[in-house]
PDB file of C-alpha atoms in Angstrom:
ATOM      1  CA  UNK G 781     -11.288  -1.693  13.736  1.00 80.00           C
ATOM      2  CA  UNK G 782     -11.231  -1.447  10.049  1.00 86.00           C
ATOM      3  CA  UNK G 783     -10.199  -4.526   8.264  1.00 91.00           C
ATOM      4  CA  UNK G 784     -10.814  -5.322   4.247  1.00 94.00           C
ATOM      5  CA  UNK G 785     -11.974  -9.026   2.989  1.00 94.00           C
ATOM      6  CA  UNK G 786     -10.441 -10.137  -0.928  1.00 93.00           C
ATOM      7  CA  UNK G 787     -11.185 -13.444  -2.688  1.00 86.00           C
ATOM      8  CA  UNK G 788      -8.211 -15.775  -2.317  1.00 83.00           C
ATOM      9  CA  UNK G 789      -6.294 -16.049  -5.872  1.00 84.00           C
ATOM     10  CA  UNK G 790      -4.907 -17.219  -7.988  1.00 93.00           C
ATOM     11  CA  UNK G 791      -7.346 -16.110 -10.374  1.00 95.00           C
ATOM     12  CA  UNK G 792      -6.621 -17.721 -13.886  1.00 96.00           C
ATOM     13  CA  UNK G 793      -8.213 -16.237 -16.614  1.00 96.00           C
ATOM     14  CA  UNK G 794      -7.762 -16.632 -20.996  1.00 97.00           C
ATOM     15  CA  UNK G 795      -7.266 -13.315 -22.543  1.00 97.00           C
ATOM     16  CA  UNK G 796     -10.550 -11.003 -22.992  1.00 96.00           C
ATOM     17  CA  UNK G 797     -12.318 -13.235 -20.479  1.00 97.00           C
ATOM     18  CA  UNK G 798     -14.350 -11.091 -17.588  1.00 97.00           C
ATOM     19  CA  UNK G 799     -12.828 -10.599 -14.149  1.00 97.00           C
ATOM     20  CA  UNK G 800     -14.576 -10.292 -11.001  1.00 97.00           C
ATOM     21  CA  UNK G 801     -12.092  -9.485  -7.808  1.00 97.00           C
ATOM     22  CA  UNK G 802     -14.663  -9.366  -5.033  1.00 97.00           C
ATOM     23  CA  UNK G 803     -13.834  -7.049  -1.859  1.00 97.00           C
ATOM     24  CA  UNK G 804     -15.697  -6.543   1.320  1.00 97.00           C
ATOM     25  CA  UNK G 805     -14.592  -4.112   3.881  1.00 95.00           C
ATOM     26  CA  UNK G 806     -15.792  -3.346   7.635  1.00 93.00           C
ATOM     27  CA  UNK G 807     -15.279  -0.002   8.794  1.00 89.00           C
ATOM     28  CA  UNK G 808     -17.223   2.839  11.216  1.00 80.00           C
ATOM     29  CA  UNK G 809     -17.964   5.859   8.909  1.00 79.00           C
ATOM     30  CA  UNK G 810     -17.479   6.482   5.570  1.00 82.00           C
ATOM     31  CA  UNK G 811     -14.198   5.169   4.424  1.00 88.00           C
ATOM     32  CA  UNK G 812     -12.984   5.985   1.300  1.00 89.00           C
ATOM     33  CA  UNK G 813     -12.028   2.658  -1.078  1.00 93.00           C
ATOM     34  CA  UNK G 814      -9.152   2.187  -3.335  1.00 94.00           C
ATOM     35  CA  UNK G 815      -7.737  -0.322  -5.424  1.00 96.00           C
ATOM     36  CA  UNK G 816      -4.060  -0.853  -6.033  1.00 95.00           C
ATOM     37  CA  UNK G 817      -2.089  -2.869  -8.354  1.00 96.00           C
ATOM     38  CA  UNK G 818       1.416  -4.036  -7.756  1.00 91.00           C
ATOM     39  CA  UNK G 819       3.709  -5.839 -10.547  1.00 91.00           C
ATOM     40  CA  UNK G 820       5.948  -8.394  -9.996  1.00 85.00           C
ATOM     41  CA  UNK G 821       8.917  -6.821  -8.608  1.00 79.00           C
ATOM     42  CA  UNK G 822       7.774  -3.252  -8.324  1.00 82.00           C
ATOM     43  CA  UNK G 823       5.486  -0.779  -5.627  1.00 84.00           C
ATOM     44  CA  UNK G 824       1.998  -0.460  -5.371  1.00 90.00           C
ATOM     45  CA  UNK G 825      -0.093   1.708  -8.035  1.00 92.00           C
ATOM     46  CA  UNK G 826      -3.178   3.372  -7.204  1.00 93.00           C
ATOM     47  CA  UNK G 827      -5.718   1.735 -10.677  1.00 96.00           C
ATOM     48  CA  UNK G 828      -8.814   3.426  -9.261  1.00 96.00           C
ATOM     49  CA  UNK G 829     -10.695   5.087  -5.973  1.00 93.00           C
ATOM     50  CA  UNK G 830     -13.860   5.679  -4.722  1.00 93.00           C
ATOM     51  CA  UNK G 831     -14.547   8.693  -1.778  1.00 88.00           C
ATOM     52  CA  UNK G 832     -18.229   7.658  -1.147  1.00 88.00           C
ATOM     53  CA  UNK G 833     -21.419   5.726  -1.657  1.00 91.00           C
ATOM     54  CA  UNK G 834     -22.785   5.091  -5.017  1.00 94.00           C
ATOM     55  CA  UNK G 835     -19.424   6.352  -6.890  1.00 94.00           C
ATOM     56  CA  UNK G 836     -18.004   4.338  -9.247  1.00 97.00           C
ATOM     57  CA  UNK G 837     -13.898   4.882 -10.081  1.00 96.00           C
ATOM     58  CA  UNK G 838     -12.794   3.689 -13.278  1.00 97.00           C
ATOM     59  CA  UNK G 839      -9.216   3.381 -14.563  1.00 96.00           C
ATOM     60  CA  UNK G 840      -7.722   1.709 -18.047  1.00 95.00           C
ATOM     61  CA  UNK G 841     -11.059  -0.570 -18.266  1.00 97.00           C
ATOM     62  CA  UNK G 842     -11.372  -1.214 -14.687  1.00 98.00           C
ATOM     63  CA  UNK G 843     -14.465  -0.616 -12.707  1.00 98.00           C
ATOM     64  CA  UNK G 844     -15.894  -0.664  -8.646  1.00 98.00           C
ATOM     65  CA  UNK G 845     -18.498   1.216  -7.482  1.00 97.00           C
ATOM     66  CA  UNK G 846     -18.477   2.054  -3.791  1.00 96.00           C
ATOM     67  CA  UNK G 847     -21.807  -0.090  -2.455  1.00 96.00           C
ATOM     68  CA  UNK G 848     -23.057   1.065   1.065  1.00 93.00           C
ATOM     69  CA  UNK G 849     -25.018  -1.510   1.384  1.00 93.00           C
ATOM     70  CA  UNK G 850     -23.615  -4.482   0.907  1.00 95.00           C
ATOM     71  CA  UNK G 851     -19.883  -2.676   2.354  1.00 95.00           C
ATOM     72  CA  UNK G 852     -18.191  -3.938  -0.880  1.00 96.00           C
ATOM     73  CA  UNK G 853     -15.926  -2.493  -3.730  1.00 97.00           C
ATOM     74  CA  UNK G 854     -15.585  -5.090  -6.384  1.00 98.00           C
ATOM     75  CA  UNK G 855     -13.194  -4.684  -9.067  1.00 98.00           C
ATOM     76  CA  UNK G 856     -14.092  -5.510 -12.657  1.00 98.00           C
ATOM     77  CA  UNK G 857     -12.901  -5.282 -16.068  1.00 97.00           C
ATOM     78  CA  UNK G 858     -14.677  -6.343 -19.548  1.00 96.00           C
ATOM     79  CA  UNK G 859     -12.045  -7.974 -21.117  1.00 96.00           C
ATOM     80  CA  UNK G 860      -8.587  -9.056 -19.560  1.00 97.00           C
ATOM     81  CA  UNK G 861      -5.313  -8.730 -21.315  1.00 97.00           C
ATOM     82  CA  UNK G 862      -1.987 -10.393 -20.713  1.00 96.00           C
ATOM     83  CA  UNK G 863      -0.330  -7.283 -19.466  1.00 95.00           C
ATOM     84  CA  UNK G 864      -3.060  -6.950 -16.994  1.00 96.00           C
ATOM     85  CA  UNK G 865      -1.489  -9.875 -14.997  1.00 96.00           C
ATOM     86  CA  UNK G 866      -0.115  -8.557 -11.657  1.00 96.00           C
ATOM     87  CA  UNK G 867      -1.506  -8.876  -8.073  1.00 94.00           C
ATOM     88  CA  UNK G 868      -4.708  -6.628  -7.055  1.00 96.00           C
ATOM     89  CA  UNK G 869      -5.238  -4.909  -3.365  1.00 95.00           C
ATOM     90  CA  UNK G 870      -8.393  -3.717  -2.212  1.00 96.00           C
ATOM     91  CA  UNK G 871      -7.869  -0.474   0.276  1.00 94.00           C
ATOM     92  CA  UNK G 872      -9.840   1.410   2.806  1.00 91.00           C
ATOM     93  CA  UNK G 873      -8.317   4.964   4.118  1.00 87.00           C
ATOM     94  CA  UNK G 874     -10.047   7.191   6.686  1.00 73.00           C
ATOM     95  CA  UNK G 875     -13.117   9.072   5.581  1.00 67.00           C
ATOM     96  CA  UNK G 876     -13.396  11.332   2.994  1.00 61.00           C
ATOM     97  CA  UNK G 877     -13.600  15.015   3.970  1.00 57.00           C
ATOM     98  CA  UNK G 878     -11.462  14.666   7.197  1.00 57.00           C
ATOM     99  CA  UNK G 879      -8.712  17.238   5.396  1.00 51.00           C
ATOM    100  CA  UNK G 880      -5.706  14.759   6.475  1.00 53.00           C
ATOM    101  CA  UNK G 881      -4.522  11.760   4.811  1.00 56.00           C
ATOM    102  CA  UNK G 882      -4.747   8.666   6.832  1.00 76.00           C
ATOM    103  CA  UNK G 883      -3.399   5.027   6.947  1.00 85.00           C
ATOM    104  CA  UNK G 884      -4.485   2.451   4.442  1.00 90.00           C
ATOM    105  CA  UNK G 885      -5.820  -1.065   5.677  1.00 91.00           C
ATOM    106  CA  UNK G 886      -4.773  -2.980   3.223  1.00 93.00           C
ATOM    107  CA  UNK G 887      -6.689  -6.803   1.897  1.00 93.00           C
ATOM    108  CA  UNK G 888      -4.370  -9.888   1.282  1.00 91.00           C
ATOM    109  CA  UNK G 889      -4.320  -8.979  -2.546  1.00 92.00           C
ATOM    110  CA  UNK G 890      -5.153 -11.461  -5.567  1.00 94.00           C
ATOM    111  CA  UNK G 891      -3.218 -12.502  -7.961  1.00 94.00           C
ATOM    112  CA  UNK G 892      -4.124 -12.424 -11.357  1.00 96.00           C
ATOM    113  CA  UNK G 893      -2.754 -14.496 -14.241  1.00 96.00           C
ATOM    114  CA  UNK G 894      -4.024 -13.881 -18.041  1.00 97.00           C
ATOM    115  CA  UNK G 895      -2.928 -16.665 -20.412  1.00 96.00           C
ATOM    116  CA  UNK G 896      -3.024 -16.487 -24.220  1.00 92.00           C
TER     117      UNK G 896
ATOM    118  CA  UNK F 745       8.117  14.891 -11.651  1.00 54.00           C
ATOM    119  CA  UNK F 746       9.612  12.434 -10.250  1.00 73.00           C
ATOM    120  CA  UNK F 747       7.713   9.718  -8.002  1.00 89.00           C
ATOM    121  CA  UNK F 748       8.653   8.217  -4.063  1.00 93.00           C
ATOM    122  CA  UNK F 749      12.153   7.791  -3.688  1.00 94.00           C
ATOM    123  CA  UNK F 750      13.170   4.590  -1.834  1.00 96.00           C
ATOM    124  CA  UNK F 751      17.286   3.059  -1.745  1.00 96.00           C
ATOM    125  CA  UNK F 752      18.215   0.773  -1.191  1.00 97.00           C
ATOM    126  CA  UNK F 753      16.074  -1.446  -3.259  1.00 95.00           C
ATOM    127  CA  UNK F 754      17.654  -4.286  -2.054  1.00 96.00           C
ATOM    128  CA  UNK F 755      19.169  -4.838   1.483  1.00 97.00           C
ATOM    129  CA  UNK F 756      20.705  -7.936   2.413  1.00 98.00           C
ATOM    130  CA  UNK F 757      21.663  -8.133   6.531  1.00 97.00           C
ATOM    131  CA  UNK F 758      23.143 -10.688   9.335  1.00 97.00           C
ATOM    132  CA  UNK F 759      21.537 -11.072  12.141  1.00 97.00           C
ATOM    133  CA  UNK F 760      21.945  -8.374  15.100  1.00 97.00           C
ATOM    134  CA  UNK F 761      23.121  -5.991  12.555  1.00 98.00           C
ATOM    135  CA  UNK F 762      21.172  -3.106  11.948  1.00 98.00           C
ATOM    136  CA  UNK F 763      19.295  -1.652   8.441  1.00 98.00           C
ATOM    137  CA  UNK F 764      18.465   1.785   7.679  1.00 98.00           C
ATOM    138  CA  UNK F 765      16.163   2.299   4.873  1.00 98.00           C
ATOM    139  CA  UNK F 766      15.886   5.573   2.857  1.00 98.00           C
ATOM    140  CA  UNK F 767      12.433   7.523   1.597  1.00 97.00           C
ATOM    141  CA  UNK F 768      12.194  10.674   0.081  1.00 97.00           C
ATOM    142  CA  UNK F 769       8.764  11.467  -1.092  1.00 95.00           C
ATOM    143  CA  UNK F 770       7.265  13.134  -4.138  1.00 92.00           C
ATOM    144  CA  UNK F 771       7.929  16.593  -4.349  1.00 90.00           C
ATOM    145  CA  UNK F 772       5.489  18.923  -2.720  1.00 86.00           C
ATOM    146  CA  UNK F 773       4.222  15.901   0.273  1.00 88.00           C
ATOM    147  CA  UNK F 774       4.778  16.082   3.400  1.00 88.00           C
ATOM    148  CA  UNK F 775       3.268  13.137   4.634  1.00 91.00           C
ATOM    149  CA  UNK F 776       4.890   9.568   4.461  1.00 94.00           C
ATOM    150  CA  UNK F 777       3.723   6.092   5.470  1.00 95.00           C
ATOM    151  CA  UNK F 778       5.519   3.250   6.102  1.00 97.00           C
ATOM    152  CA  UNK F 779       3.940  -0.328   5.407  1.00 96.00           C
ATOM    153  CA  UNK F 780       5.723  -4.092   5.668  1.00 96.00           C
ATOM    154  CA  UNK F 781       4.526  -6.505   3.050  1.00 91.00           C
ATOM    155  CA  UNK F 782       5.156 -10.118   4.528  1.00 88.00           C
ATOM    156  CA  UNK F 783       5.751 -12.741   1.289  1.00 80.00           C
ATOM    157  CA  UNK F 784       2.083 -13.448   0.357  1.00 75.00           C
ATOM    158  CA  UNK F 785       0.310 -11.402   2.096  1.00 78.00           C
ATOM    159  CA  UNK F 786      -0.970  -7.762   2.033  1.00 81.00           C
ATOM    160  CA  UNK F 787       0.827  -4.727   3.392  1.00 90.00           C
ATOM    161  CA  UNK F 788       0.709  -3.775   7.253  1.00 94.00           C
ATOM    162  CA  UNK F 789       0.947   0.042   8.375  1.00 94.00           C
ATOM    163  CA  UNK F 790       3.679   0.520  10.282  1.00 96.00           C
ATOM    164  CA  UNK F 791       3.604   4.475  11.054  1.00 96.00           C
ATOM    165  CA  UNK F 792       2.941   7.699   9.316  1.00 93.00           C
ATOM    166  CA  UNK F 793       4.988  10.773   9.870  1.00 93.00           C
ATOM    167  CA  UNK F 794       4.627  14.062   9.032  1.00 91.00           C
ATOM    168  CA  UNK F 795       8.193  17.157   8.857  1.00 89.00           C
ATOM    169  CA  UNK F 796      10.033  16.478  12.334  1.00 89.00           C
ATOM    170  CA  UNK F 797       6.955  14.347  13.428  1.00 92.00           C
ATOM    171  CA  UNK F 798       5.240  10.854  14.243  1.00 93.00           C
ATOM    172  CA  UNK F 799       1.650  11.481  13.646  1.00 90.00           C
ATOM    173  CA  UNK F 800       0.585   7.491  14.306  1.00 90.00           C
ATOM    174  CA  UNK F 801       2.910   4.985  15.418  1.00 93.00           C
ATOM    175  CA  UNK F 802       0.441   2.493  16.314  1.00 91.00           C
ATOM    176  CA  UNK F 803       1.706  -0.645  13.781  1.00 92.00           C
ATOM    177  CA  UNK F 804       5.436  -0.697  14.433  1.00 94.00           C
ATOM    178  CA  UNK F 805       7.095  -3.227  16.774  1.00 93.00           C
ATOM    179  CA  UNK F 806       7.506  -1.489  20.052  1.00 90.00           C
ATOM    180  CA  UNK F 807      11.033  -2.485  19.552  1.00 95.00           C
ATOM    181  CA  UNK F 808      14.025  -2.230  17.844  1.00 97.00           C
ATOM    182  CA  UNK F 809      12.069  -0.349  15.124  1.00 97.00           C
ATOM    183  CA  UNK F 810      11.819   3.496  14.529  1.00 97.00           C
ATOM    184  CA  UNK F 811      11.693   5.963  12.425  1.00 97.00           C
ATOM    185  CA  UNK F 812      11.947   9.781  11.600  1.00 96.00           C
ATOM    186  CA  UNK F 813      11.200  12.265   8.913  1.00 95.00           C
ATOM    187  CA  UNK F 814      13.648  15.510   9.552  1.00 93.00           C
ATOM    188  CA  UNK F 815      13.151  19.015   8.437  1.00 90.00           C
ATOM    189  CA  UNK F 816      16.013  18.214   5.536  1.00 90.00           C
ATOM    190  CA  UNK F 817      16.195  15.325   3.935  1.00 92.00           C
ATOM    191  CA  UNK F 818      14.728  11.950   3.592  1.00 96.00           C
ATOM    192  CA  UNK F 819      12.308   9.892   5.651  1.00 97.00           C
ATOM    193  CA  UNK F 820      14.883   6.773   7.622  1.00 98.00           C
ATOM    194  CA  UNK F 821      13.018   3.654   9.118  1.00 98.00           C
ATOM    195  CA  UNK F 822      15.647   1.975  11.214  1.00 98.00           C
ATOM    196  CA  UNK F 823      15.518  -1.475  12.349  1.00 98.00           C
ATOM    197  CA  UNK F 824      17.988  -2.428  14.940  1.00 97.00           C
ATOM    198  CA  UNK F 825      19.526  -5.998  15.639  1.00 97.00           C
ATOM    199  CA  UNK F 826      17.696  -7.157  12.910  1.00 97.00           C
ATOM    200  CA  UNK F 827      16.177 -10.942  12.886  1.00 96.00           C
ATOM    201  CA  UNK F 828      15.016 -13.191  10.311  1.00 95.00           C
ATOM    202  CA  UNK F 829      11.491 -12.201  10.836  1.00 93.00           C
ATOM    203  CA  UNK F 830      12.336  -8.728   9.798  1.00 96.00           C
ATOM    204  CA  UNK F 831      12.909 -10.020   6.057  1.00 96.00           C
ATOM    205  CA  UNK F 832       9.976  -8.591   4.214  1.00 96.00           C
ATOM    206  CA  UNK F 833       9.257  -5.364   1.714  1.00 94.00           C
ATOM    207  CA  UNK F 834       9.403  -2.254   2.968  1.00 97.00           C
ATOM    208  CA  UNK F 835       7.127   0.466   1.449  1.00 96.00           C
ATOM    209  CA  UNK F 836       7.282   3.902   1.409  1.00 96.00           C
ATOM    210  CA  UNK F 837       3.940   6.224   0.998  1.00 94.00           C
ATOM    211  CA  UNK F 838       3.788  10.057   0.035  1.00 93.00           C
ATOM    212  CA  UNK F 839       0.857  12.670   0.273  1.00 88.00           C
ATOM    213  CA  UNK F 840       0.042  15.815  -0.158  1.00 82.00           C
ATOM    214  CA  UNK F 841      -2.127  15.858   2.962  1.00 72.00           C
ATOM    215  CA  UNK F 842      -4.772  18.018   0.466  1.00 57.00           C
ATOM    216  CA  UNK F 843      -5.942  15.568  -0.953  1.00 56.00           C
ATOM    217  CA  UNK F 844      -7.807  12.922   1.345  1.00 58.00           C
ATOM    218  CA  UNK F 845      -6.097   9.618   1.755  1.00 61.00           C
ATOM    219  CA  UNK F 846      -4.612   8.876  -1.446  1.00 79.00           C
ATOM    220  CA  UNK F 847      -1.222   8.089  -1.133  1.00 88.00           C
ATOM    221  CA  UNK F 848       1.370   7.060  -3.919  1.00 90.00           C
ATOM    222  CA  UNK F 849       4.177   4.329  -3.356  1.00 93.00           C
ATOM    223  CA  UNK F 850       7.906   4.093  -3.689  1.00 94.00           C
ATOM    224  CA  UNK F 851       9.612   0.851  -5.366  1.00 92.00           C
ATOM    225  CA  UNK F 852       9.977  -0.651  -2.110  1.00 94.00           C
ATOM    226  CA  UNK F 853      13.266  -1.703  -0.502  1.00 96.00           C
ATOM    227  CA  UNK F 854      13.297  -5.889  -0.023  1.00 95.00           C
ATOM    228  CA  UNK F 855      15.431  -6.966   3.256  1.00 97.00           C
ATOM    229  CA  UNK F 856      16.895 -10.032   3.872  1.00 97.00           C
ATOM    230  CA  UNK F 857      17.879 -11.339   6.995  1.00 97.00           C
ATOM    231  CA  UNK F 858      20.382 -13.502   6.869  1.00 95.00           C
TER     232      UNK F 858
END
């Protein structure tokens, strides 16, 4: 069955360091990839998706690009803020082109803490 | 336009007694998902419904859990003679069914078990 991989947090970062959120995924086909961001206290909130190989999605600095190959979606961003602090979830949904929407497997998540 | 719809946001329960939590998705969806979050650790799929049908079923306790999506009205997940291992987050998912897969979440209702 599907199932999605995510570096264990905490991840502890200063402001405008680089972040790095590593996410592997197993799955027959060609899933498509999201990743979802949930602040304390509230839902989940789709940050940025991917529907097949080679694409990259991109949201409010972050960046993953789908990779085939290595069956990974990494999430990255330039330069971290405080506000950016929240816990991150890799996704993988049925494959793109089906027509219907399908369930999500979800990964553990990672938490992310920016400090001044 | 507003977003997924879920009350209460907070549910607090004895044991044996039974919760009924509310979804009503984005406007234009007809799809909803249900998913557990455990503390500290990722969400679960628990079943995915469609109007005045269960499309997958395949993560929800083959007990004391069910739930339904009517023609009017919101989506209900009921959990009956609740225990403490019930006491997790409860999130609701809406889509369009157009669009492939993406899905958009409600606040989430937290239950307690007493």
């Amino acid at each position: 069955g599907n199932s999605v991989t995510q570096m264990e947090g905490p991840v502890t970062l200063s402001e405008e360091a680089f972040l790095t959120i590593n996410c592997t995924y197993t799955a027959t086909g060609y899933p498509s990839l999201f990743w979802y961001v949930q602040y304390p206290g509230e839902g989940l909130q789709l940050l940025l998706k991917a529907t097949k190989a080679d694409d990259k999605g991109s949201n409010k600095g972050f960046e993953a690009t789908y990779r085939k190959e290595t069956t990974s979606f990494h999430l990255e961003k330039g330069s971290v803020q405080v506000s950016d602090s929240a816990v991150y979830f890799c996704a993988l949904g049925g494959p793109r082109n089906t027509g219907t929407a399908s369930k999500l497997t979800f990964g553990t998540g990672t938490r992310l803490q920016v400090t001044l | 336009n507003a977003g997924v719809m879920q009350n209460p946001r907070h549910l607090v329960r004895r044991r044996g007694q039974e919760a009924r939590l509310r979804c009503s998705p984005m406007k234009g969806h007809s799809h909803v998902y249900w998913y557990r979050q455990l503390p500290e650790e990722g969400l679960k799929f628990m079943v995915y419904l469609q109007k005045e049908n269960i499309i997958d079923e395949s993560g929800m306790p083959k007990e004391r859990f069910s739930a339904e999506f009517p023609k009017e009205g919101p989506s209900i997940l009921r959990i009956q003679q609740v225990v403490r291992g019930d006491s997790a987050a409860y999130f609701c998912a809406s889509s369009p069914g157009q669009v492939y897969n993406e899905q958009f979440f409600g606040p989430g209702t937290r239950l307690t078990v007493l």
